[in-house]
CSV table of C-alpha atoms in Angstrom, one decimal:
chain,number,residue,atom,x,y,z
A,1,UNK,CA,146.6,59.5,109.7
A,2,UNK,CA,147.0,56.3,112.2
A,3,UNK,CA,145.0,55.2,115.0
A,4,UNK,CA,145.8,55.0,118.6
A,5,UNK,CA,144.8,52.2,121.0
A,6,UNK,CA,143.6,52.6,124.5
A,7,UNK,CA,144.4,50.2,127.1
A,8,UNK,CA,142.3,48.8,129.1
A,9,UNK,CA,139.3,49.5,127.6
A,10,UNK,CA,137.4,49.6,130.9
A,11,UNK,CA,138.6,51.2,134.1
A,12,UNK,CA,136.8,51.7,137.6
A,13,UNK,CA,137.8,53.2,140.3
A,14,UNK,CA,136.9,54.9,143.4
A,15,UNK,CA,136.4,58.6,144.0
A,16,UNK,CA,139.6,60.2,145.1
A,17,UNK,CA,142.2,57.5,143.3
A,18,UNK,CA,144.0,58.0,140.4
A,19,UNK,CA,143.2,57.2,136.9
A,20,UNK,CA,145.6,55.9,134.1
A,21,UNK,CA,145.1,55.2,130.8
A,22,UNK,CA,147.5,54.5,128.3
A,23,UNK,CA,147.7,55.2,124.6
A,24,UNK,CA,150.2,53.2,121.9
A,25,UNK,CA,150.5,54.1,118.3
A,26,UNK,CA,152.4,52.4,115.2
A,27,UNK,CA,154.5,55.1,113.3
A,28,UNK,CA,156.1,58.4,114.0
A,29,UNK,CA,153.8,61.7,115.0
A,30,UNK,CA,153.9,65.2,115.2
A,31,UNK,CA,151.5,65.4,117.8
A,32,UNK,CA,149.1,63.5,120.3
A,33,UNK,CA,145.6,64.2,121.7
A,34,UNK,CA,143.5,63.1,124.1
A,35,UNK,CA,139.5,63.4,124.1
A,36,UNK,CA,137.2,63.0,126.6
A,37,UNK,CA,133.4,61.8,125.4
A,38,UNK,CA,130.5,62.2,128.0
A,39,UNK,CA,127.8,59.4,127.6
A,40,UNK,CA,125.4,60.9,124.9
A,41,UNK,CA,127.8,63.8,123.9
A,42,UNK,CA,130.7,64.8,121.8
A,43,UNK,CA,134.0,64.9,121.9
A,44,UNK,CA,135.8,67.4,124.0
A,45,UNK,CA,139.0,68.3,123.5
A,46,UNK,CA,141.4,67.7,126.5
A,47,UNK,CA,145.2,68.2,126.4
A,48,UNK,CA,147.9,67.7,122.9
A,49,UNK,CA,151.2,67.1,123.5
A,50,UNK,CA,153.7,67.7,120.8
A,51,UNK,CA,156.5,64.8,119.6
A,52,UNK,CA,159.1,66.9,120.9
A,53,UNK,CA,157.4,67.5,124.3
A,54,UNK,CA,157.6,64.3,127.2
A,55,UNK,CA,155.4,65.7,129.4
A,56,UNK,CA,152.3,68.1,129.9
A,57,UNK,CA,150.4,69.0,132.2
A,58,UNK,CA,146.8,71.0,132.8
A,59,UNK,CA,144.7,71.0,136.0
A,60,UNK,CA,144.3,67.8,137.5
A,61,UNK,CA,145.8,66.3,133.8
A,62,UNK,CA,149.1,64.5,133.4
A,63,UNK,CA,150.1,63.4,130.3
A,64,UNK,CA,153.8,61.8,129.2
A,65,UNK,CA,155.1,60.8,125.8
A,66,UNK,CA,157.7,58.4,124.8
A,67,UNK,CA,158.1,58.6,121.0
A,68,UNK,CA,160.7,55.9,121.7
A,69,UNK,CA,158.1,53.2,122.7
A,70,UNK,CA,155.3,55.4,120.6
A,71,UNK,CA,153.0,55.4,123.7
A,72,UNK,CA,151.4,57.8,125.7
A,73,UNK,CA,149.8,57.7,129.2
A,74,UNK,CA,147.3,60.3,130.9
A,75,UNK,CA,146.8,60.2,134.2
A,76,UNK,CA,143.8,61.9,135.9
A,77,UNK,CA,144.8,62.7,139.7
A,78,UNK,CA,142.4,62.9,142.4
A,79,UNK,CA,139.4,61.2,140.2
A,80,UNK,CA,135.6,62.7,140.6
A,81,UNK,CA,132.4,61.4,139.5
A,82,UNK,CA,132.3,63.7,137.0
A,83,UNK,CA,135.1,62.3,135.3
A,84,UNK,CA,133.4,59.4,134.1
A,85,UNK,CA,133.1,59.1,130.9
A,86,UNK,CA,135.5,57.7,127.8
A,87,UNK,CA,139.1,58.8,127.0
A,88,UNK,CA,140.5,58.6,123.5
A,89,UNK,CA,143.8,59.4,122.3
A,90,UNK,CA,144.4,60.4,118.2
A,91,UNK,CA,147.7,60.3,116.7
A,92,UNK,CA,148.8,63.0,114.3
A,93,UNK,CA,151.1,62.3,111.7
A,94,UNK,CA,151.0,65.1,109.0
A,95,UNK,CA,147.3,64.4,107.9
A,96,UNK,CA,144.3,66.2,109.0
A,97,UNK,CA,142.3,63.1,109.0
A,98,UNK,CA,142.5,62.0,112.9
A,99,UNK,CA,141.6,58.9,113.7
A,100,UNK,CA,140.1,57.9,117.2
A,101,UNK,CA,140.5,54.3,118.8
A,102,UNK,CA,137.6,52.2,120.4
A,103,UNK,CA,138.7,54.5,124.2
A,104,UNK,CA,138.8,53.6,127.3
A,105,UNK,CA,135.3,53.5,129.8
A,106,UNK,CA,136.4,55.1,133.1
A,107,UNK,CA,134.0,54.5,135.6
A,108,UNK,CA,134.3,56.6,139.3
A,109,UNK,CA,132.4,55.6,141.8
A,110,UNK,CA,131.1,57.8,144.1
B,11,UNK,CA,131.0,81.2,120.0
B,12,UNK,CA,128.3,78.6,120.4
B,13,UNK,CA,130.6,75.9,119.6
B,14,UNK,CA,129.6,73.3,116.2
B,15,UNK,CA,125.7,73.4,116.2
B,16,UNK,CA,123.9,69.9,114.8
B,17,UNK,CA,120.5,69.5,114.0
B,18,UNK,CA,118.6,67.5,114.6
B,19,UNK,CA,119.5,66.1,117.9
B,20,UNK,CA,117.7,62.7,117.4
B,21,UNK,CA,115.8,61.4,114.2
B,22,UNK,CA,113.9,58.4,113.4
B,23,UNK,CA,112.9,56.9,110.8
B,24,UNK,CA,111.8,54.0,108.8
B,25,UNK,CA,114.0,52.0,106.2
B,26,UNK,CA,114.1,53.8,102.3
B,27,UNK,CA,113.4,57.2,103.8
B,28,UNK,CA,115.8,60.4,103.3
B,29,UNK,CA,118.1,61.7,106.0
B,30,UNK,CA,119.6,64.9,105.7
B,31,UNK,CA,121.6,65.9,109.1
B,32,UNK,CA,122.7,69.5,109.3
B,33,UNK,CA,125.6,71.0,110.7
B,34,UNK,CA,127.1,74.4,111.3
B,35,UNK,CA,130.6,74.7,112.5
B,36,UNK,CA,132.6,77.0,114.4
B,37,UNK,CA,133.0,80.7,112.5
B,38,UNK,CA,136.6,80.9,111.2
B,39,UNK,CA,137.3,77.3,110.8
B,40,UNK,CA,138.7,76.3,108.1
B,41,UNK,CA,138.0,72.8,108.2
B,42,UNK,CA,134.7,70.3,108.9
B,43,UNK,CA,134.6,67.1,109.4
B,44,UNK,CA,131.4,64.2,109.8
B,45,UNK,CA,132.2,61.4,111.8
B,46,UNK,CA,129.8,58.3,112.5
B,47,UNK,CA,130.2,56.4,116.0
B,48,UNK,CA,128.5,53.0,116.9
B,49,UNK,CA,129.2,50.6,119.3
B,50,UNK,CA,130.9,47.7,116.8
B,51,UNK,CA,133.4,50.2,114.7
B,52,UNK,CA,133.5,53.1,117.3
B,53,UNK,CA,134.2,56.2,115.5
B,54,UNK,CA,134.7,56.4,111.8
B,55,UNK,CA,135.6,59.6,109.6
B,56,UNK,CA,133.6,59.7,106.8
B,57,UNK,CA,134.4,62.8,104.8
B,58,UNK,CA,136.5,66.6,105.8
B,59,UNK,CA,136.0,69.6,103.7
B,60,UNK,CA,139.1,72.6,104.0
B,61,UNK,CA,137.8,75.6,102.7
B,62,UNK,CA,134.2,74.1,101.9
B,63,UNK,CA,135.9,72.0,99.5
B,64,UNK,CA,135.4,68.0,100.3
B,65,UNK,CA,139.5,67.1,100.3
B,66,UNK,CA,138.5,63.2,101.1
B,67,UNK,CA,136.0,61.0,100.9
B,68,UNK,CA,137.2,57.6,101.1
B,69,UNK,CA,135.0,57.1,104.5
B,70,UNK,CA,132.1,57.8,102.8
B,71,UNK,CA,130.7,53.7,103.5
B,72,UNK,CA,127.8,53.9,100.0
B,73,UNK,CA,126.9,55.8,97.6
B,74,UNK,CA,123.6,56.5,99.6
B,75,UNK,CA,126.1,58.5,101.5
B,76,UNK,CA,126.8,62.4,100.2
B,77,UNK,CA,128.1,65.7,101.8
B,78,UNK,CA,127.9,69.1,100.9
B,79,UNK,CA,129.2,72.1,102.0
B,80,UNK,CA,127.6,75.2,100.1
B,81,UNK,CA,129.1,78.0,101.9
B,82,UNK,CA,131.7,78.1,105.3
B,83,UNK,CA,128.8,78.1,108.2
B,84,UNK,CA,127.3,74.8,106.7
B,85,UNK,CA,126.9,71.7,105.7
B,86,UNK,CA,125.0,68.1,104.8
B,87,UNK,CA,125.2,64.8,105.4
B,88,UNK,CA,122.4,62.9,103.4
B,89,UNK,CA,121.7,59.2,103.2
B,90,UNK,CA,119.3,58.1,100.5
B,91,UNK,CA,118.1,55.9,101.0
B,92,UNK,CA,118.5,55.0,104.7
B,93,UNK,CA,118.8,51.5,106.1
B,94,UNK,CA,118.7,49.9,109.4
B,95,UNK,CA,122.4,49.4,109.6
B,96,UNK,CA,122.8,53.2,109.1
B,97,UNK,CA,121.5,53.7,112.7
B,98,UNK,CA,124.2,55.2,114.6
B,99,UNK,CA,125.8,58.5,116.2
B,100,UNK,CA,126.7,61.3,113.3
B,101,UNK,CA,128.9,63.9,114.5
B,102,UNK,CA,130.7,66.8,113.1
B,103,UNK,CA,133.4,68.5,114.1
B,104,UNK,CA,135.1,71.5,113.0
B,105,UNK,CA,139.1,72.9,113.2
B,106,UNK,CA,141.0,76.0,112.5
B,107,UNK,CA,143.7,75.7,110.0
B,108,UNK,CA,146.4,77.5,111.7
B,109,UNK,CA,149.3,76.1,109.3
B,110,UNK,CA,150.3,73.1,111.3
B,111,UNK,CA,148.1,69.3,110.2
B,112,UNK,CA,146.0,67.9,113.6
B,113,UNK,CA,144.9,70.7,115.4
B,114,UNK,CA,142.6,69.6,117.9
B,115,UNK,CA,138.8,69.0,116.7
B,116,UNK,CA,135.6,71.3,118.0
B,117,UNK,CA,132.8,68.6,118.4
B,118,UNK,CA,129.1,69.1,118.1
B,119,UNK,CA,126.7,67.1,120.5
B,120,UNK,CA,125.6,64.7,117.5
B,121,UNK,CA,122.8,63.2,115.8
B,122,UNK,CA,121.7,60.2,117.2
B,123,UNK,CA,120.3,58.4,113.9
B,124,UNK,CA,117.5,55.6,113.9
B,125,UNK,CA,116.1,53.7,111.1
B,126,UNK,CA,113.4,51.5,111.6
């Protein structure tokens, strides 16, 4: 397993903008996810986007790859309160032990 | 599916005692998980089981630390005995094997863990 890092580690925003957060990663993956945490919750599940894939998309969820640079952005369009929360991103590389990164905060303000 | 159950939500208590968090994953997964989260190391794998078999372990921080898995709807974390540095999030998560690695995770809501 391997670990990505978010960047920034803190984001805020206003209501309505959009929201980026990248992802980077050391070695070569089969696969990428990104998590969403809820302050005082668990993880949920958001989007995985396969090495062969550059981009995915689902609802308001954008997410790119480049294997070449081994990063990985997603971008949340059109940003509610609700969405605040943190964002983590796991690289897969043949293990089933996944292993998160620190996340980044995102913050929307009403 | 009620999604991975943990129990107890919160528990506190004083230094040298036993903790035993519980957790019951998702039917038909073939694979469980206990993470621990805290604000200095973020999240940390401890231990995954496939098949209720623990396959590694090497997150496992002490020996006060041990998991069990008696049968595919549950399993254990216990710490004996716990410590103030122990305090922390415990979560499990659970995943179907579906014959490709990293499938995504099924959390549960967690155990927030405080030792006094």
């Amino acid at each position: 397993s391997q670990q990505g890092e978010e960047d920034p580690q803190a984001l805020s925003i206003q209501e309505g903008e959009n929201a980026t957060m990248n992802c980077s990663y050391k070695t070569s993956i089969n696969n990428l996810q990104w998590y969403r945490q809820n302050s005082g919750r668990g993880l949920v599940h958001l989007i995985l986007i396969r090495s062969n894939e550059r981009e995915k998309h689902s609802g308001r969820l954008r997410v790119t790859l480049d294997t070449s640079k081994k990063s990985s952005s997603l971008l949340i369009t059109a940003s509610r309160a609700a969405d605040t929360a943190s964002y983590f991103c796991v690289a897969g590389a043949g293990s089933y032990q996944l292993t998160f990164g620190k996340g980044t905060k995102l913050s929307v303000i009403p | 599916d009620a999604g991975v159950i943990q129990s107890p939500r919160h528990e506190v208590t004083e230094m040298g005692q036993e903790v035993t968090l519980r957790c019951k994953p998702i039917s038909g997964h073939d694979y469980l998980f206990w993470y621990r989260q805290t604000m200095m190391r973020g999240l940390e794998l401890l231990i995954y089981f496939n098949n209720n078999v623990p396959i590694d372990d090497s997150g496992m921080p002490e020996d006060r630390f041990s998991a069990k898995m008696p049968n595919a709807s549950f399993s254990t974390l216990k710490i004996q005995p716990s410590e103030p540095r122990d305090s922390a999030v415990y979560f499990c998560a659970s995943s179907q094997d579906r014959g490709a690695t990293n499938e995504k995770l099924f959390f549960g809501s967690g155990t927030q863990l405080s030792v006094l």
